[in-house]
Coordinates of C-alpha atoms in Angstrom, one line a residue:
M84 CA 0.2 0.1 0.0
F85 CA 1.2 3.5 -0.6
S86 CA 1.5 6.0 2.1
A87 CA 0.0 9.6 1.8
L88 CA 0.0 12.8 4.5
S89 CA -3.1 15.2 4.3
L90 CA -2.4 19.1 4.8
F91 CA -5.2 21.3 5.4
S92 CA -7.5 17.9 5.6
G93 CA -11.0 19.6 6.5
A94 CA -13.7 17.0 6.7
G95 CA -11.9 14.6 4.7
G96 CA -13.0 14.8 1.2
M97 CA -9.6 14.5 -0.5
D98 CA -8.7 11.8 2.2
L99 CA -11.4 9.7 1.0
G100 CA -10.4 9.9 -2.8
V101 CA -6.8 9.2 -2.0
R102 CA -7.8 6.0 0.0
Q103 CA -9.7 4.9 -2.8
A104 CA -7.0 5.5 -5.1
G105 CA -5.0 2.4 -2.8
F106 CA -3.0 4.9 -0.5
E107 CA -3.0 4.9 3.2
V108 CA -3.3 8.3 4.8
L109 CA -0.9 8.1 7.4
A110 CA -1.8 11.5 9.3
D111 CA -4.2 14.6 9.0
I112 CA -3.5 18.3 9.8
E113 CA -6.3 20.3 10.2
M114 CA -7.0 23.4 12.2
D115 CA -10.7 23.3 12.7
P116 CA -11.7 21.0 15.7
Y117 CA -15.3 20.2 13.9
C118 CA -13.3 18.9 11.0
C119 CA -11.4 16.9 13.3
E120 CA -14.3 15.4 14.9
T121 CA -15.5 14.1 11.5
L122 CA -12.2 13.0 10.3
R123 CA -11.9 10.9 13.9
S124 CA -15.5 9.5 13.2
A125 CA -14.8 8.5 9.6
I126 CA -11.5 6.9 11.0
A127 CA -13.1 4.9 13.6
R128 CA -16.1 3.8 11.5
E129 CA -13.4 2.5 8.6
N130 CA -11.1 1.2 11.6
L131 CA -8.2 3.1 10.1
N132 CA -4.9 4.0 11.9
T133 CA -4.6 7.7 10.7
E134 CA -3.4 10.0 13.3
V135 CA -5.3 13.5 13.6
L136 CA -3.4 16.4 14.3
N137 CA -5.8 19.3 15.4
Q138 CA -2.9 21.9 15.1
D139 CA -2.3 25.4 13.2
I140 CA -0.2 23.5 10.7
K141 CA 2.7 26.6 10.9
K142 CA 3.3 25.0 14.5
V143 CA 3.7 21.4 13.3
E144 CA 7.2 20.3 12.9
P145 CA 7.7 18.5 9.8
M146 CA 10.8 16.7 10.8
N147 CA 9.1 15.6 14.2
L148 CA 6.0 14.5 12.5
R149 CA 8.3 12.3 10.1
K150 CA 10.1 10.8 12.9
Q151 CA 6.6 10.2 14.7
L152 CA 5.5 8.3 11.6
S153 CA 8.8 6.2 11.2
L154 CA 9.4 7.7 7.8
K155 CA 12.7 8.0 5.9
F156 CA 13.6 10.9 3.4
G157 CA 11.9 10.0 0.1
E158 CA 9.6 7.0 1.8
L159 CA 6.3 9.1 1.9
D160 CA 4.6 8.3 -1.6
L161 CA 2.0 11.3 -1.5
L162 CA 1.9 14.8 0.2
F163 CA -1.6 16.2 -0.3
G164 CA -4.1 18.8 0.4
G165 CA -6.2 22.0 -0.4
S166 CA -4.8 25.0 1.5
P167 CA -7.4 27.8 2.0
C168 CA -8.3 29.5 -1.4
Q169 CA -10.0 32.5 -0.4
S170 CA -6.9 34.7 -1.1
F171 CA -6.8 33.3 -4.9
S172 CA -10.6 33.1 -5.6
Q173 CA -11.9 34.7 -8.5
A174 CA -15.1 35.4 -6.4
G175 CA -13.1 37.0 -3.8
K176 CA -11.0 40.0 -3.3
R177 CA -7.7 38.5 -4.4
A178 CA -5.6 39.7 -1.8
S179 CA -3.3 37.0 -2.4
L180 CA -0.1 36.7 -0.8
D181 CA -1.0 40.1 1.3
D182 CA -3.5 37.7 3.0
E183 CA -2.4 35.7 5.9
R184 CA -4.2 32.6 4.1
G185 CA -2.5 33.2 1.2
M186 CA 0.7 32.5 2.5
L187 CA -0.6 29.0 4.0
I188 CA 0.0 27.6 0.3
F189 CA 3.8 27.6 1.0
E190 CA 3.4 25.2 3.9
F191 CA 3.4 22.7 1.2
I192 CA 6.8 23.5 0.4
R193 CA 8.1 23.3 4.2
F194 CA 6.7 20.0 4.6
A195 CA 8.0 18.6 0.9
D196 CA 11.6 19.9 2.0
V197 CA 11.3 17.1 5.0
F198 CA 9.5 14.5 3.6
K199 CA 10.6 14.4 0.2
P200 CA 7.3 13.1 -1.2
K201 CA 7.3 11.1 -4.6
F202 CA 4.4 13.1 -5.3
I203 CA 2.3 16.3 -4.2
I204 CA -1.3 16.9 -5.1
I205 CA -2.7 20.6 -4.1
E206 CA -6.2 21.4 -4.6
Q207 CA -6.7 24.9 -5.2
V208 CA -9.1 27.4 -7.1
K209 CA -8.9 28.5 -10.9
G210 CA -7.4 32.3 -9.9
L211 CA -4.3 30.9 -8.3
L212 CA -2.3 30.9 -11.2
T213 CA -3.1 34.4 -12.5
A214 CA -3.4 35.7 -8.7
P215 CA -0.9 38.6 -8.3
D216 CA 2.3 38.0 -6.3
Q217 CA 3.4 40.7 -3.7
A218 CA 5.2 42.5 -6.4
E219 CA 1.8 42.7 -8.3
Q220 CA 3.3 40.2 -10.6
I221 CA 0.5 38.3 -12.3
G222 CA 1.0 34.5 -12.0
G223 CA 4.1 34.7 -9.6
V224 CA 2.4 33.3 -6.7
S225 CA 2.5 29.5 -8.0
P226 CA 5.3 27.6 -5.5
I227 CA 5.5 24.7 -7.7
V228 CA 5.9 24.9 -11.5

């Protein structure tokens, strides 16, 4: 079975799809306590071993988590998730990186630097690739190309 780590897990929608694709989700990182209750309920119902970390992702130390999950560098198959999209959405103010939530997309890079996953999936909104960066350059936000 392939291994996966979920960032910005929400109520577990992406987790469900990743599991159906044959991955074992080792851990979920989610700040919202109600979403964590939903995750824990689904994990118990499905008799899974996923660990739920109800924490602000900025306070999670990837190296400690990697060791806690007994993973070596490059052993994780998939790093996935969907960081907050309000900062980039065409329906919003498009504050991009001037919005604290917009900066959270770079958490994928912080975790990828430590875990060295084989694959990364980032779910985001259509406006991400056309959002202005801090220098007002259109399309300069994309952290991974």
